[in-house]
Amino acid sequence: MSRSEALFAAALGDFRIFTRSRKDEPMFPKLSCSAALAAGVALAAGPAAAQGAKTLTVYTYSSFAGEYGPGTKIKERFEAECVCAVEWVETDDAGTLLARLKLEGETTRADVVLGLDNNLMAEAAETGLFAPHGLKAENLDLPVAWDDHTFLPFDWGYFAFVYDETRLENPPKSLEELVEGEGGPKIVIQDPRTSTPGLGLLLWMRSVYGDEAGEAWQKLAPKVVTVTQGWSEAYGLFLEGEADMVLSYTTSPAYHIAVESEPKYKAAIFPEGHALQIEVAALTKTSDDPDLARKFLEFMLSEPFQSAIPEGNWMYPAKSPASGLPASFQALATPEKSLLIPPEEVARKRRAWVNEWLAAMSR
């Protein structure tokens, strides 16, 4: 392992305590992840690069830029407008994306970072690597008001536990039942240090249980089959039948409806509410072409980008397309209550909450 690879691995922590290796099979966008984070990144540049056109380097997570994600369409559509080349630089998840940025610092090649979320915004801002976007974020279709001068939203969703109703006929009716019920379904979750869904569950538990979250984690731990590094591995294990439920999104069943014509996958809706995720993008202070980077952010809130989100990233778009949401989204269950911890509080307390989680999971 090279020195840079060792530093990168150290930044992530020893997540291998809880995860296990496997080769992910591409199933739907968030499943086509990088095989090894520390080994490198995947780069994709269009034909314009070979012709000497400007290149915009966008750091993102692999399922967004991969073969099954919305990145291919978005790249083609933006390149047609900008007469430039978009180069995706991929990491597995937003958590590892932020770790990479911290290691690179001002030497980063990124012009735009796409794929951080509301729970990582304050920590990302503290790096000092991002510049104000200078754009008006108007007519957004978010469940909360948005007023941030650095980060712009591009999609959103709710974390939820997904199950196959043909295998689990009586899913838990509440988070309390999942956590405290005798026996109960076996679940697979993600590591909050490397995965935004994993962090989302950490904050979900804090929102519901408060200072008793540590005790709640101890009750939940026996039901956890495994903790994976990222979302894709967890969902793959669930589809293979190794768990009854998986931590995912309320929108995940839309994929199965649209692509497989399979309605058996459901998201369990809990009365305590569900943690909200808003994914964001920002331009870096060190960008070689801030005007081009800002143009990409402006394009991000336009119809050509936003229309690729619902059945490309399987999330709700930050701005609903003119044609509305696709049919696969119409029957989705939606939470009645959004749970949201301020990003500044997450930045201050995340380490302590992760340590609480680690202590519970290690027993």
mmCIF file of C-alpha atoms in Angstrom:
data_model
loop_
_atom_site.group_PDB
_atom_site.id
_atom_site.type_symbol
_atom_site.label_atom_id
_atom_site.label_comp_id
_atom_site.label_asym_id
_atom_site.label_seq_id
_atom_site.Cartn_x
_atom_site.Cartn_y
_atom_site.Cartn_z
ATOM 1 C CA MET A 1 0.000 0.000 0.000
ATOM 2 C CA SER A 2 1.365 3.434 -0.943
ATOM 3 C CA ARG A 3 1.665 6.263 1.573
ATOM 4 C CA SER A 4 -1.347 8.082 0.041
ATOM 5 C CA GLU A 5 -3.424 4.905 0.199
ATOM 6 C CA ALA A 6 -2.432 4.372 3.821
ATOM 7 C CA LEU A 7 -3.395 7.942 4.718
ATOM 8 C CA PHE A 8 -6.729 7.510 2.986
ATOM 9 C CA ALA A 9 -7.439 4.267 4.824
ATOM 10 C CA ALA A 10 -6.467 5.883 8.119
ATOM 11 C CA ALA A 11 -8.891 8.736 7.525
ATOM 12 C CA LEU A 12 -11.764 6.272 7.158
ATOM 13 C CA GLY A 13 -10.992 4.355 10.317
ATOM 14 C CA ASP A 14 -10.923 0.607 10.860
ATOM 15 C CA PHE A 15 -14.371 -0.079 9.444
ATOM 16 C CA ARG A 16 -13.266 -3.604 8.597
ATOM 17 C CA ILE A 17 -14.219 -4.623 12.125
ATOM 18 C CA PHE A 18 -17.803 -4.815 10.927
ATOM 19 C CA THR A 19 -17.715 -5.127 7.143
ATOM 20 C CA ARG A 20 -16.950 -7.988 4.844
ATOM 21 C CA SER A 21 -15.620 -7.903 1.317
ATOM 22 C CA ARG A 22 -17.589 -8.967 -1.707
ATOM 23 C CA LYS A 23 -17.760 -8.074 -5.367
ATOM 24 C CA ASP A 24 -20.855 -5.960 -5.972
ATOM 25 C CA GLU A 25 -23.008 -6.837 -8.935
ATOM 26 C CA PRO A 26 -24.586 -3.856 -10.707
ATOM 27 C CA MET A 27 -28.298 -3.908 -9.882
ATOM 28 C CA PHE A 28 -29.378 -0.316 -9.945
ATOM 29 C CA PRO A 29 -27.600 3.032 -9.781
ATOM 30 C CA LYS A 30 -26.431 3.037 -6.185
ATOM 31 C CA LEU A 31 -25.206 -0.552 -6.604
ATOM 32 C CA SER A 32 -22.449 0.107 -9.144
ATOM 33 C CA CYS A 33 -19.776 1.277 -6.705
ATOM 34 C CA SER A 34 -15.979 1.389 -6.886
ATOM 35 C CA ALA A 35 -14.289 -1.881 -6.054
ATOM 36 C CA ALA A 36 -11.662 -0.310 -3.813
ATOM 37 C CA LEU A 37 -11.542 3.218 -2.465
ATOM 38 C CA ALA A 38 -7.917 3.313 -1.443
ATOM 39 C CA ALA A 39 -6.754 1.739 -4.662
ATOM 40 C CA GLY A 40 -7.809 4.757 -6.726
ATOM 41 C CA VAL A 41 -10.675 6.453 -8.496
ATOM 42 C CA ALA A 42 -12.494 5.970 -11.760
ATOM 43 C CA LEU A 43 -12.171 8.739 -14.300
ATOM 44 C CA ALA A 44 -14.438 9.339 -17.284
ATOM 45 C CA ALA A 45 -13.844 12.099 -19.784
ATOM 46 C CA GLY A 46 -15.737 12.759 -22.979
ATOM 47 C CA PRO A 47 -14.381 13.142 -26.496
ATOM 48 C CA ALA A 48 -14.155 16.908 -26.065
ATOM 49 C CA ALA A 49 -11.173 16.362 -23.757
ATOM 50 C CA ALA A 50 -9.183 14.863 -26.602
ATOM 51 C CA GLN A 51 -9.918 17.936 -28.695
ATOM 52 C CA GLY A 52 -8.425 20.331 -26.155
ATOM 53 C CA ALA A 53 -11.725 21.709 -24.821
ATOM 54 C CA LYS A 54 -12.082 22.898 -21.241
ATOM 55 C CA THR A 55 -12.426 20.126 -18.698
ATOM 56 C CA LEU A 56 -14.648 20.326 -15.624
ATOM 57 C CA THR A 57 -13.591 17.913 -12.897
ATOM 58 C CA VAL A 58 -16.480 16.797 -10.692
ATOM 59 C CA TYR A 59 -15.937 14.669 -7.604
ATOM 60 C CA THR A 60 -18.940 12.467 -6.833
ATOM 61 C CA TYR A 61 -19.906 9.031 -5.558
ATOM 62 C CA SER A 62 -19.572 6.105 -7.933
ATOM 63 C CA SER A 63 -23.226 5.161 -8.265
ATOM 64 C CA PHE A 64 -24.049 8.645 -9.545
ATOM 65 C CA ALA A 65 -21.378 8.626 -12.265
ATOM 66 C CA GLY A 66 -21.453 4.900 -13.002
ATOM 67 C CA GLU A 67 -23.035 3.052 -15.892
ATOM 68 C CA TYR A 68 -26.389 2.685 -14.149
ATOM 69 C CA GLY A 69 -26.574 6.164 -12.618
ATOM 70 C CA PRO A 70 -27.759 9.521 -13.978
ATOM 71 C CA GLY A 71 -24.201 10.710 -14.595
ATOM 72 C CA THR A 72 -24.000 9.537 -18.207
ATOM 73 C CA LYS A 73 -27.086 11.495 -19.285
ATOM 74 C CA ILE A 74 -26.110 14.544 -17.250
ATOM 75 C CA LYS A 75 -22.574 14.541 -18.659
ATOM 76 C CA GLU A 76 -23.841 14.357 -22.241
ATOM 77 C CA ARG A 77 -26.434 17.078 -21.704
ATOM 78 C CA PHE A 78 -24.053 19.510 -20.016
ATOM 79 C CA GLU A 79 -21.251 18.918 -22.511
ATOM 80 C CA ALA A 80 -23.688 19.778 -25.319
ATOM 81 C CA GLU A 81 -24.315 23.157 -23.664
ATOM 82 C CA CYS A 82 -20.845 24.069 -22.412
ATOM 83 C CA VAL A 83 -18.699 22.686 -25.282
ATOM 84 C CA CYS A 84 -16.468 21.245 -22.582
ATOM 85 C CA ALA A 85 -15.600 17.845 -21.140
ATOM 86 C CA VAL A 86 -16.936 16.610 -17.807
ATOM 87 C CA GLU A 87 -14.557 14.340 -15.927
ATOM 88 C CA TRP A 88 -16.097 12.348 -13.080
ATOM 89 C CA VAL A 89 -13.800 11.394 -10.202
ATOM 90 C CA GLU A 90 -15.520 8.751 -8.110
ATOM 91 C CA THR A 91 -15.428 7.499 -4.538
ATOM 92 C CA ASP A 92 -17.746 4.969 -2.944
ATOM 93 C CA ASP A 93 -19.932 7.274 -0.867
ATOM 94 C CA ALA A 94 -20.248 10.845 0.350
ATOM 95 C CA GLY A 95 -18.488 9.974 3.609
ATOM 96 C CA THR A 96 -15.406 8.777 1.765
ATOM 97 C CA LEU A 97 -15.749 11.697 -0.645
ATOM 98 C CA LEU A 98 -15.329 14.124 2.256
ATOM 99 C CA ALA A 99 -12.406 12.110 3.628
ATOM 100 C CA ARG A 100 -10.664 12.347 0.256
ATOM 101 C CA LEU A 101 -11.181 16.103 0.094
ATOM 102 C CA LYS A 102 -9.724 16.560 3.563
ATOM 103 C CA LEU A 103 -6.613 14.620 2.582
ATOM 104 C CA GLU A 104 -6.120 16.522 -0.665
ATOM 105 C CA GLY A 105 -6.815 19.955 0.789
ATOM 106 C CA GLU A 106 -5.964 22.793 -1.579
ATOM 107 C CA THR A 107 -4.224 20.370 -3.935
ATOM 108 C CA THR A 108 -7.574 18.848 -4.924
ATOM 109 C CA ARG A 109 -8.325 18.644 -8.630
ATOM 110 C CA ALA A 110 -12.039 19.106 -8.035
ATOM 111 C CA ASP A 111 -13.857 22.032 -9.617
ATOM 112 C CA VAL A 112 -17.208 20.838 -8.249
ATOM 113 C CA VAL A 113 -18.032 18.392 -5.465
ATOM 114 C CA LEU A 114 -21.406 16.697 -5.949
ATOM 115 C CA GLY A 115 -22.886 14.242 -3.453
ATOM 116 C CA LEU A 116 -22.291 15.571 0.032
ATOM 117 C CA ASP A 117 -25.459 15.996 2.062
ATOM 118 C CA ASN A 118 -27.078 18.185 4.691
ATOM 119 C CA ASN A 119 -25.547 16.128 7.500
ATOM 120 C CA LEU A 120 -21.995 16.728 6.200
ATOM 121 C CA MET A 121 -22.382 20.343 5.063
ATOM 122 C CA ALA A 122 -21.059 22.053 8.194
ATOM 123 C CA GLU A 123 -18.077 19.720 8.444
ATOM 124 C CA ALA A 124 -17.354 20.231 4.744
ATOM 125 C CA ALA A 125 -17.614 24.012 5.112
ATOM 126 C CA GLU A 126 -15.068 23.913 7.955
ATOM 127 C CA THR A 127 -12.431 22.667 5.506
ATOM 128 C CA GLY A 128 -12.386 26.104 3.877
ATOM 129 C CA LEU A 129 -12.226 24.453 0.455
ATOM 130 C CA PHE A 130 -15.526 25.752 -0.908
ATOM 131 C CA ALA A 131 -16.564 29.071 -2.463
ATOM 132 C CA PRO A 132 -19.974 30.805 -2.466
ATOM 133 C CA HIS A 133 -22.062 29.713 -5.426
ATOM 134 C CA GLY A 134 -23.544 33.173 -6.089
ATOM 135 C CA LEU A 135 -26.748 31.693 -7.528
ATOM 136 C CA LYS A 136 -30.424 32.055 -6.676
ATOM 137 C CA ALA A 137 -31.949 28.779 -5.543
ATOM 138 C CA GLU A 138 -35.567 29.546 -6.345
ATOM 139 C CA ASN A 139 -38.706 27.409 -6.634
ATOM 140 C CA LEU A 140 -37.163 24.391 -4.953
ATOM 141 C CA ASP A 141 -39.397 21.423 -4.128
ATOM 142 C CA LEU A 142 -37.869 20.496 -0.795
ATOM 143 C CA PRO A 143 -39.670 19.616 2.448
ATOM 144 C CA VAL A 144 -37.716 22.395 4.202
ATOM 145 C CA ALA A 145 -36.690 25.954 3.350
ATOM 146 C CA TRP A 146 -33.242 26.332 1.772
ATOM 147 C CA ASP A 147 -30.916 29.299 2.217
ATOM 148 C CA ASP A 148 -27.251 28.365 1.957
ATOM 149 C CA HIS A 149 -24.697 30.437 0.079
ATOM 150 C CA THR A 150 -22.216 27.601 -0.463
ATOM 151 C CA PHE A 151 -24.152 24.392 -1.032
ATOM 152 C CA LEU A 152 -26.943 23.852 -3.547
ATOM 153 C CA PRO A 153 -29.352 20.884 -3.351
ATOM 154 C CA PHE A 154 -29.882 18.579 -6.297
ATOM 155 C CA ASP A 155 -32.064 15.831 -4.780
ATOM 156 C CA TRP A 156 -33.547 14.580 -1.534
ATOM 157 C CA GLY A 157 -35.173 11.605 0.148
ATOM 158 C CA TYR A 158 -36.023 9.887 3.411
ATOM 159 C CA PHE A 159 -34.053 7.040 4.957
ATOM 160 C CA ALA A 160 -36.139 3.945 5.567
ATOM 161 C CA PHE A 161 -35.924 0.202 6.064
ATOM 162 C CA VAL A 162 -36.896 -1.644 2.894
ATOM 163 C CA TYR A 163 -38.292 -5.177 2.902
ATOM 164 C CA ASP A 164 -39.749 -7.802 0.571
ATOM 165 C CA GLU A 165 -43.390 -8.281 1.557
ATOM 166 C CA THR A 166 -43.368 -11.861 0.254
ATOM 167 C CA ARG A 167 -40.617 -12.745 2.745
ATOM 168 C CA LEU A 168 -41.528 -10.491 5.672
ATOM 169 C CA GLU A 169 -45.293 -10.499 6.093
ATOM 170 C CA ASN A 170 -45.371 -8.544 9.365
ATOM 171 C CA PRO A 171 -42.716 -5.830 9.281
ATOM 172 C CA PRO A 172 -42.223 -3.644 12.360
ATOM 173 C CA LYS A 173 -44.754 -0.828 12.548
ATOM 174 C CA SER A 174 -42.439 1.619 14.300
ATOM 175 C CA LEU A 175 -38.781 2.273 14.995
ATOM 176 C CA GLU A 176 -39.475 1.348 18.598
ATOM 177 C CA GLU A 177 -40.799 -2.054 17.536
ATOM 178 C CA LEU A 178 -37.771 -2.641 15.321
ATOM 179 C CA VAL A 179 -35.363 -1.702 18.105
ATOM 180 C CA GLU A 180 -37.075 -3.151 21.145
ATOM 181 C CA GLY A 181 -39.284 -5.961 19.821
ATOM 182 C CA GLU A 182 -38.408 -9.506 20.848
ATOM 183 C CA GLY A 183 -36.719 -11.420 18.050
ATOM 184 C CA GLY A 184 -37.698 -9.317 15.081
ATOM 185 C CA PRO A 185 -36.288 -9.132 11.564
ATOM 186 C CA LYS A 186 -32.603 -9.355 10.771
ATOM 187 C CA ILE A 187 -31.262 -6.171 9.211
ATOM 188 C CA VAL A 188 -28.198 -4.927 7.368
ATOM 189 C CA ILE A 189 -27.019 -1.334 7.871
ATOM 190 C CA GLN A 190 -24.097 0.855 6.844
ATOM 191 C CA ASP A 191 -21.151 2.340 8.715
ATOM 192 C CA PRO A 192 -21.823 5.977 9.704
ATOM 193 C CA ARG A 193 -18.146 6.817 9.223
ATOM 194 C CA THR A 194 -18.141 5.970 5.518
ATOM 195 C CA SER A 195 -21.773 6.016 4.414
ATOM 196 C CA THR A 196 -24.383 8.778 4.376
ATOM 197 C CA PRO A 197 -27.246 6.306 4.968
ATOM 198 C CA GLY A 198 -25.247 4.949 7.904
ATOM 199 C CA LEU A 199 -24.856 8.465 9.253
ATOM 200 C CA GLY A 200 -28.536 9.075 8.555
ATOM 201 C CA LEU A 201 -29.518 6.132 10.764
ATOM 202 C CA LEU A 202 -27.182 7.369 13.490
ATOM 203 C CA LEU A 203 -28.987 10.732 13.468
ATOM 204 C CA TRP A 204 -32.394 9.058 13.148
ATOM 205 C CA MET A 205 -31.722 7.132 16.352
ATOM 206 C CA ARG A 206 -30.543 10.301 18.107
ATOM 207 C CA SER A 207 -33.641 12.191 16.947
ATOM 208 C CA VAL A 208 -35.973 9.544 18.372
ATOM 209 C CA TYR A 209 -34.073 8.316 21.440
ATOM 210 C CA GLY A 210 -31.976 11.342 22.394
ATOM 211 C CA ASP A 211 -29.538 10.585 25.213
ATOM 212 C CA GLU A 212 -30.865 7.023 25.389
ATOM 213 C CA ALA A 213 -29.634 6.265 21.865
ATOM 214 C CA GLY A 214 -26.711 4.232 23.195
ATOM 215 C CA GLU A 215 -29.079 1.874 24.989
ATOM 216 C CA ALA A 216 -31.251 1.667 21.873
ATOM 217 C CA TRP A 217 -28.234 0.681 19.769
ATOM 218 C CA GLN A 218 -27.432 -2.104 22.228
ATOM 219 C CA LYS A 219 -30.970 -3.468 21.815
ATOM 220 C CA LEU A 220 -30.769 -3.218 18.021
ATOM 221 C CA ALA A 221 -27.270 -4.708 17.662
ATOM 222 C CA PRO A 222 -28.295 -8.418 17.926
ATOM 223 C CA LYS A 223 -30.590 -7.951 14.915
ATOM 224 C CA VAL A 224 -27.815 -6.533 12.713
ATOM 225 C CA VAL A 225 -26.476 -9.204 10.356
ATOM 226 C CA THR A 226 -23.574 -7.030 9.249
ATOM 227 C CA VAL A 227 -22.470 -3.427 8.883
ATOM 228 C CA THR A 228 -21.184 -2.552 5.419
ATOM 229 C CA GLN A 229 -18.944 0.212 4.206
ATOM 230 C CA GLY A 230 -21.536 1.600 1.807
ATOM 231 C CA TRP A 231 -25.119 1.416 0.644
ATOM 232 C CA SER A 232 -24.559 -0.790 -2.396
ATOM 233 C CA GLU A 233 -23.069 -3.744 -0.547
ATOM 234 C CA ALA A 234 -25.847 -3.613 2.047
ATOM 235 C CA TYR A 235 -28.604 -3.564 -0.564
ATOM 236 C CA GLY A 236 -26.949 -6.394 -2.463
ATOM 237 C CA LEU A 237 -26.894 -8.581 0.642
ATOM 238 C CA PHE A 238 -30.565 -7.846 1.224
ATOM 239 C CA LEU A 239 -31.499 -8.790 -2.353
ATOM 240 C CA GLU A 240 -29.549 -12.030 -1.935
ATOM 241 C CA GLY A 241 -31.745 -12.914 1.037
ATOM 242 C CA GLU A 242 -29.137 -12.481 3.768
ATOM 243 C CA ALA A 243 -31.302 -10.019 5.721
ATOM 244 C CA ASP A 244 -35.016 -9.327 6.144
ATOM 245 C CA MET A 245 -34.649 -5.551 5.906
ATOM 246 C CA VAL A 246 -32.023 -3.097 4.695
ATOM 247 C CA LEU A 247 -31.371 0.532 5.516
ATOM 248 C CA SER A 248 -32.148 2.407 2.308
ATOM 249 C CA TYR A 249 -34.658 5.027 1.118
ATOM 250 C CA THR A 250 -38.427 5.346 0.813
ATOM 251 C CA THR A 251 -37.799 5.793 -2.928
ATOM 252 C CA SER A 252 -35.881 2.518 -3.410
ATOM 253 C CA PRO A 253 -39.031 0.525 -4.325
ATOM 254 C CA ALA A 254 -39.489 2.828 -7.344
ATOM 255 C CA TYR A 255 -36.559 1.129 -9.057
ATOM 256 C CA HIS A 256 -38.098 -2.304 -8.728
ATOM 257 C CA ILE A 257 -41.431 -0.990 -10.007
ATOM 258 C CA ALA A 258 -39.965 0.850 -13.011
ATOM 259 C CA VAL A 259 -37.232 -1.531 -14.095
ATOM 260 C CA GLU A 260 -38.446 -4.932 -12.921
ATOM 261 C CA SER A 261 -42.229 -4.376 -12.806
ATOM 262 C CA GLU A 262 -41.922 -5.802 -9.302
ATOM 263 C CA PRO A 263 -44.102 -4.240 -6.582
ATOM 264 C CA LYS A 264 -43.129 -6.528 -3.687
ATOM 265 C CA TYR A 265 -40.459 -4.254 -2.237
ATOM 266 C CA LYS A 266 -41.786 -1.783 0.324
ATOM 267 C CA ALA A 267 -40.444 0.874 2.658
ATOM 268 C CA ALA A 268 -41.602 0.578 6.265
ATOM 269 C CA ILE A 269 -43.053 3.911 7.403
ATOM 270 C CA PHE A 270 -42.642 4.682 11.100
ATOM 271 C CA PRO A 271 -44.818 7.108 13.118
ATOM 272 C CA GLU A 272 -41.770 8.545 14.921
ATOM 273 C CA GLY A 273 -40.750 10.129 11.614
ATOM 274 C CA HIS A 274 -37.881 9.545 9.186
ATOM 275 C CA ALA A 275 -34.491 11.186 8.831
ATOM 276 C CA LEU A 276 -34.336 13.520 5.852
ATOM 277 C CA GLN A 277 -31.391 13.611 3.446
ATOM 278 C CA ILE A 278 -30.745 16.479 1.051
ATOM 279 C CA GLU A 279 -27.840 15.894 -1.332
ATOM 280 C CA VAL A 280 -25.832 18.953 -2.326
ATOM 281 C CA ALA A 281 -23.077 20.232 -4.585
ATOM 282 C CA ALA A 282 -20.593 23.081 -4.286
ATOM 283 C CA LEU A 283 -17.714 24.643 -6.195
ATOM 284 C CA THR A 284 -14.195 24.661 -4.814
ATOM 285 C CA LYS A 285 -12.098 27.734 -4.127
ATOM 286 C CA THR A 286 -9.213 26.163 -6.020
ATOM 287 C CA SER A 287 -11.144 25.526 -9.246
ATOM 288 C CA ASP A 288 -9.153 26.316 -12.388
ATOM 289 C CA ASP A 289 -12.346 27.559 -14.027
ATOM 290 C CA PRO A 290 -14.834 28.889 -11.439
ATOM 291 C CA ASP A 291 -17.091 30.307 -14.150
ATOM 292 C CA LEU A 292 -17.492 26.891 -15.741
ATOM 293 C CA ALA A 293 -18.019 25.315 -12.307
ATOM 294 C CA ARG A 294 -20.710 27.868 -11.497
ATOM 295 C CA LYS A 295 -22.328 27.215 -14.869
ATOM 296 C CA PHE A 296 -22.536 23.525 -13.952
ATOM 297 C CA LEU A 297 -24.236 24.350 -10.651
ATOM 298 C CA GLU A 298 -26.729 26.519 -12.501
ATOM 299 C CA PHE A 299 -27.333 23.662 -14.950
ATOM 300 C CA MET A 300 -27.818 21.338 -11.975
ATOM 301 C CA LEU A 301 -31.097 23.081 -11.095
ATOM 302 C CA SER A 302 -32.359 23.023 -14.681
ATOM 303 C CA GLU A 303 -34.774 20.602 -16.343
ATOM 304 C CA PRO A 304 -32.116 18.549 -18.239
ATOM 305 C CA PHE A 305 -30.371 17.667 -14.953
ATOM 306 C CA GLN A 306 -33.365 17.396 -12.646
ATOM 307 C CA SER A 307 -35.365 15.189 -15.031
ATOM 308 C CA ALA A 308 -32.560 12.596 -14.850
ATOM 309 C CA ILE A 309 -32.787 12.267 -11.057
ATOM 310 C CA PRO A 310 -36.015 10.350 -10.242
ATOM 311 C CA GLU A 311 -35.355 7.269 -12.363
ATOM 312 C CA GLY A 312 -31.590 7.739 -12.474
ATOM 313 C CA ASN A 313 -30.567 8.387 -8.880
ATOM 314 C CA TRP A 314 -33.900 7.109 -7.498
ATOM 315 C CA MET A 315 -34.403 10.148 -5.310
ATOM 316 C CA TYR A 316 -36.787 13.106 -5.373
ATOM 317 C CA PRO A 317 -35.442 15.964 -7.533
ATOM 318 C CA ALA A 318 -34.751 19.319 -5.896
ATOM 319 C CA LYS A 319 -36.992 20.794 -8.599
ATOM 320 C CA SER A 320 -39.815 18.680 -9.956
ATOM 321 C CA PRO A 321 -39.607 18.198 -13.748
ATOM 322 C CA ALA A 322 -42.238 19.961 -15.833
ATOM 323 C CA SER A 323 -43.752 16.580 -16.627
ATOM 324 C CA GLY A 324 -44.004 15.721 -12.941
ATOM 325 C CA LEU A 325 -42.685 12.652 -11.166
ATOM 326 C CA PRO A 326 -42.729 9.345 -13.071
ATOM 327 C CA ALA A 327 -45.408 6.714 -12.451
ATOM 328 C CA SER A 328 -43.011 4.600 -10.377
ATOM 329 C CA PHE A 329 -43.022 7.335 -7.724
ATOM 330 C CA GLN A 330 -46.785 7.759 -7.505
ATOM 331 C CA ALA A 331 -47.467 4.812 -5.204
ATOM 332 C CA LEU A 332 -44.525 5.340 -2.853
ATOM 333 C CA ALA A 333 -45.236 5.613 0.853
ATOM 334 C CA THR A 334 -44.170 8.937 2.373
ATOM 335 C CA PRO A 335 -43.451 9.769 6.016
ATOM 336 C CA GLU A 336 -45.696 12.224 7.807
ATOM 337 C CA LYS A 337 -42.817 13.642 9.845
ATOM 338 C CA SER A 338 -39.334 14.755 8.790
ATOM 339 C CA LEU A 339 -36.470 14.413 11.277
ATOM 340 C CA LEU A 340 -33.601 16.827 10.777
ATOM 341 C CA ILE A 341 -30.682 17.696 13.065
ATOM 342 C CA PRO A 342 -28.945 21.016 12.251
ATOM 343 C CA PRO A 343 -25.694 20.449 10.309
ATOM 344 C CA GLU A 344 -23.721 22.487 12.845
ATOM 345 C CA GLU A 345 -24.840 20.196 15.661
ATOM 346 C CA VAL A 346 -23.953 17.141 13.589
ATOM 347 C CA ALA A 347 -20.453 18.520 13.002
ATOM 348 C CA ARG A 348 -19.955 19.143 16.742
ATOM 349 C CA LYS A 349 -21.314 15.841 18.016
ATOM 350 C CA ARG A 350 -20.808 13.314 15.244
ATOM 351 C CA ARG A 351 -17.591 11.880 16.664
ATOM 352 C CA ALA A 352 -19.146 11.324 20.099
ATOM 353 C CA TRP A 353 -22.247 9.747 18.557
ATOM 354 C CA VAL A 354 -20.134 7.470 16.367
ATOM 355 C CA ASN A 355 -18.129 6.379 19.404
ATOM 356 C CA GLU A 356 -21.408 5.610 21.196
ATOM 357 C CA TRP A 357 -22.452 3.498 18.217
ATOM 358 C CA LEU A 358 -19.111 1.718 18.099
ATOM 359 C CA ALA A 359 -19.314 0.856 21.783
ATOM 360 C CA ALA A 360 -22.796 -0.616 21.355
ATOM 361 C CA MET A 361 -21.934 -2.584 18.217
ATOM 362 C CA SER A 362 -18.730 -4.002 19.733
ATOM 363 C CA ARG A 363 -20.475 -5.650 22.689
#
